[in-house]
C-alpha positions as semicolon CSV with decimal commas, in nm:
position;residue;x (nm);y (nm);z (nm)
1;E;11,011;9,321;10,726
2;I;10,924;9,408;11,084
3;K;10,966;9,133;11,343
4;N;10,879;9,139;11,710
5;S;10,865;8,859;11,963
6;T;10,858;8,774;12,331
7;T;10,885;8,448;12,517
8;G;10,739;8,343;12,846
9;S;10,486;8,125;13,019
10;G;10,179;8,292;12,868
11;T;10,060;8,428;13,202
12;G;10,228;8,769;13,223
13;F;9,994;8,946;12,980
14;G;10,271;9,152;12,827
15;T;10,156;9,342;12,518
16;I;10,330;9,397;12,184
17;N;10,209;9,656;11,933
18;V;10,429;9,588;11,629
19;I;10,323;9,919;11,467
20;D;10,146;10,178;11,685
21;I;9,995;10,487;11,516
22;T;9,872;10,796;11,695
23;G;9,810;11,104;11,485
24;N;9,656;11,213;11,158
25;D;9,712;11,166;10,784
26;N;9,956;10,873;10,812
27;T;10,006;10,586;10,567
28;V;10,128;10,237;10,659
29;N;10,190;10,071;10,324
30;S;10,345;9,745;10,198
31;N;10,505;9,622;10,523
32;T;10,565;9,260;10,616
33;I;10,488;9,222;10,986
34;V;10,577;8,901;11,169
35;G;10,514;8,871;11,543
36;N;10,526;8,599;11,807
37;S;10,421;8,635;12,169
38;A;10,330;8,429;12,472
39;D;10,057;8,679;12,557
40;L;9,898;8,974;12,366
41;I;10,014;9,090;12,023
42;Y;9,870;9,348;11,783
43;G;10,003;9,389;11,428
44;I;9,893;9,750;11,369
45;N;9,725;9,958;11,640
46;F;9,550;10,295;11,586
47;G;9,583;10,492;11,910
48;T;9,315;10,726;12,041
49;D;9,229;11,026;11,821
50;S;9,397;10,905;11,500
51;N;9,222;11,032;11,188
52;R;9,241;11,004;10,807
53;N;9,503;10,727;10,817
54;T;9,548;10,458;10,550
55;I;9,660;10,102;10,620
56;N;9,724;9,948;10,279
57;S;9,880;9,631;10,132
58;N;10,048;9,505;10,450
59;K;10,116;9,137;10,524
60;I;10,060;9,061;10,893
61;T;10,142;8,722;11,047
62;L;10,098;8,685;11,424
63;N;10,123;8,385;11,656
64;S;10,047;8,378;12,028
65;A;9,960;8,124;12,294
66;Y;9,690;8,364;12,417
67;Y;9,570;8,660;12,200
68;T;9,626;8,812;11,855
69;A;9,470;9,108;11,673
70;G;9,579;9,193;11,320
71;I;9,461;9,556;11,311
72;Q;9,301;9,740;11,604
73;I;9,119;10,076;11,597
74;G;9,085;10,260;11,930
75;S;8,847;10,535;12,043
76;L;8,789;10,872;11,877
77;N;8,907;10,765;11,531
78;Y;8,756;10,918;11,219
79;N;8,777;10,848;10,844
80;N;9,042;10,575;10,845
81;T;9,085;10,328;10,556
82;I;9,202;9,968;10,594
83;N;9,234;9,804;10,254
84;S;9,412;9,525;10,065
85;N;9,590;9,383;10,371
86;T;9,657;9,013;10,433
87;V;9,619;8,904;10,797
88;N;9,719;8,555;10,921
89;L;9,657;8,483;11,290
90;T;9,703;8,182;11,517
91;S;9,624;8,187;11,891
92;S;9,362;8,096;12,150
93;I;9,166;8,422;12,095
94;S;9,196;8,621;11,769
95;Y;9,052;8,926;11,596
96;G;9,143;8,996;11,233
97;I;9,031;9,361;11,243
98;I;8,880;9,502;11,562
99;A;8,748;9,838;11,679
100;T;8,747;9,896;12,055
101;P;8,584;10,238;12,109
102;W;8,527;10,246;12,482
103;A;8,576;10,623;12,523
104;G;8,428;10,766;12,202
105;E;8,327;10,716;11,840
106;V;8,487;10,533;11,550
107;T;8,328;10,694;11,245
108;G;8,375;10,681;10,868
109;T;8,592;10,369;10,863
110;I;8,637;10,182;10,534
111;I;8,743;9,817;10,561
112;E;8,777;9,683;10,209
113;S;8,947;9,408;10,005
114;N;9,134;9,252;10,299
115;K;9,221;8,882;10,323
116;I;9,191;8,743;10,676
117;Y;9,290;8,390;10,780
118;I;9,247;8,285;11,144
119;T;9,300;7,965;11,340
120;A;9,194;8,003;11,704
121;N;8,966;7,859;11,969
122;Q;8,760;8,184;11,976
123;L;8,776;8,423;11,682
124;W;8,620;8,715;11,502
125;G;8,718;8,797;11,143
126;I;8,603;9,159;11,179
127;E;8,450;9,295;11,499
128;L;8,336;9,655;11,544
129;C;8,171;9,689;11,885
130;G;8,210;9,933;12,172
131;S;8,061;10,027;12,504
132;S;7,766;10,179;12,311
133;P;7,618;10,099;11,966
134;D;7,635;10,475;11,900
135;F;8,017;10,458;11,900
136;I;8,042;10,282;11,560
137;K;7,902;10,495;11,275
138;D;7,912;10,542;10,898
139;T;8,127;10,236;10,830
140;T;8,175;10,027;10,514
141;I;8,286;9,662;10,524
142;N;8,316;9,552;10,162
143;K;8,486;9,286;9,945
144;N;8,678;9,116;10,228
145;D;8,772;8,745;10,219
146;I;8,756;8,591;10,566
147;T;8,853;8,230;10,636
148;V;8,816;8,102;10,992
149;N;8,900;7,778;11,169
150;G;8,790;7,765;11,532
151;N;8,549;7,630;11,791
152;Y;8,369;7,963;11,844
153;S;8,384;8,163;11,521
154;I;8,221;8,483;11,399
155;G;8,297;8,617;11,051
156;I;8,173;8,976;11,094
157;A;8,020;9,128;11,409
158;V;7,907;9,492;11,425
159;S;7,709;9,696;11,673
160;G;7,657;10,042;11,527
161;N;7,464;10,281;11,305
162;N;7,469;10,339;10,927
163;I;7,684;10,032;10,856
164;N;7,723;9,900;10,500
165;I;7,829;9,533;10,481
166;A;7,843;9,401;10,123
167;T;8,014;9,151;9,892
168;N;8,226;8,981;10,159
169;T;8,324;8,612;10,134
170;L;8,312;8,416;10,460
171;T;8,451;8,062;10,480
172;S;8,466;7,826;10,775
């Protein structure tokens, strides 16, 4: 079990990446990740230019007064697989799985068979959007169970090309 926490007033915008991956051909498998923060907390973060990585069967539980993201994918990431993870988030703003490609493509991502539970004021179960729709390509979002409880909720949001979204269950 991996635990990480900070305390504070919620105004310092300190950031915690519980697991931060930069590089190729890595596997993050069967971890229990528990994190608490006053500000920003990410369970698993793919750094820039991280390719052919597998994030599998992890249990991620994050709580923050401000912002949580279960799994984040940065720019210039190719052929990564995120499958069979359980993500539980509670905060004001939450993303279950998010891609943030502001400096280059995220291509060939498979997001499959994940269970995402979020309670937040504003939330996105899965969001794959960047500074250009051309930055998200050749992606599959399949067989995910997403349960959301919030005032402003989106189950799946994608801006990209050649995206396959199928057989997901969305509950509010």
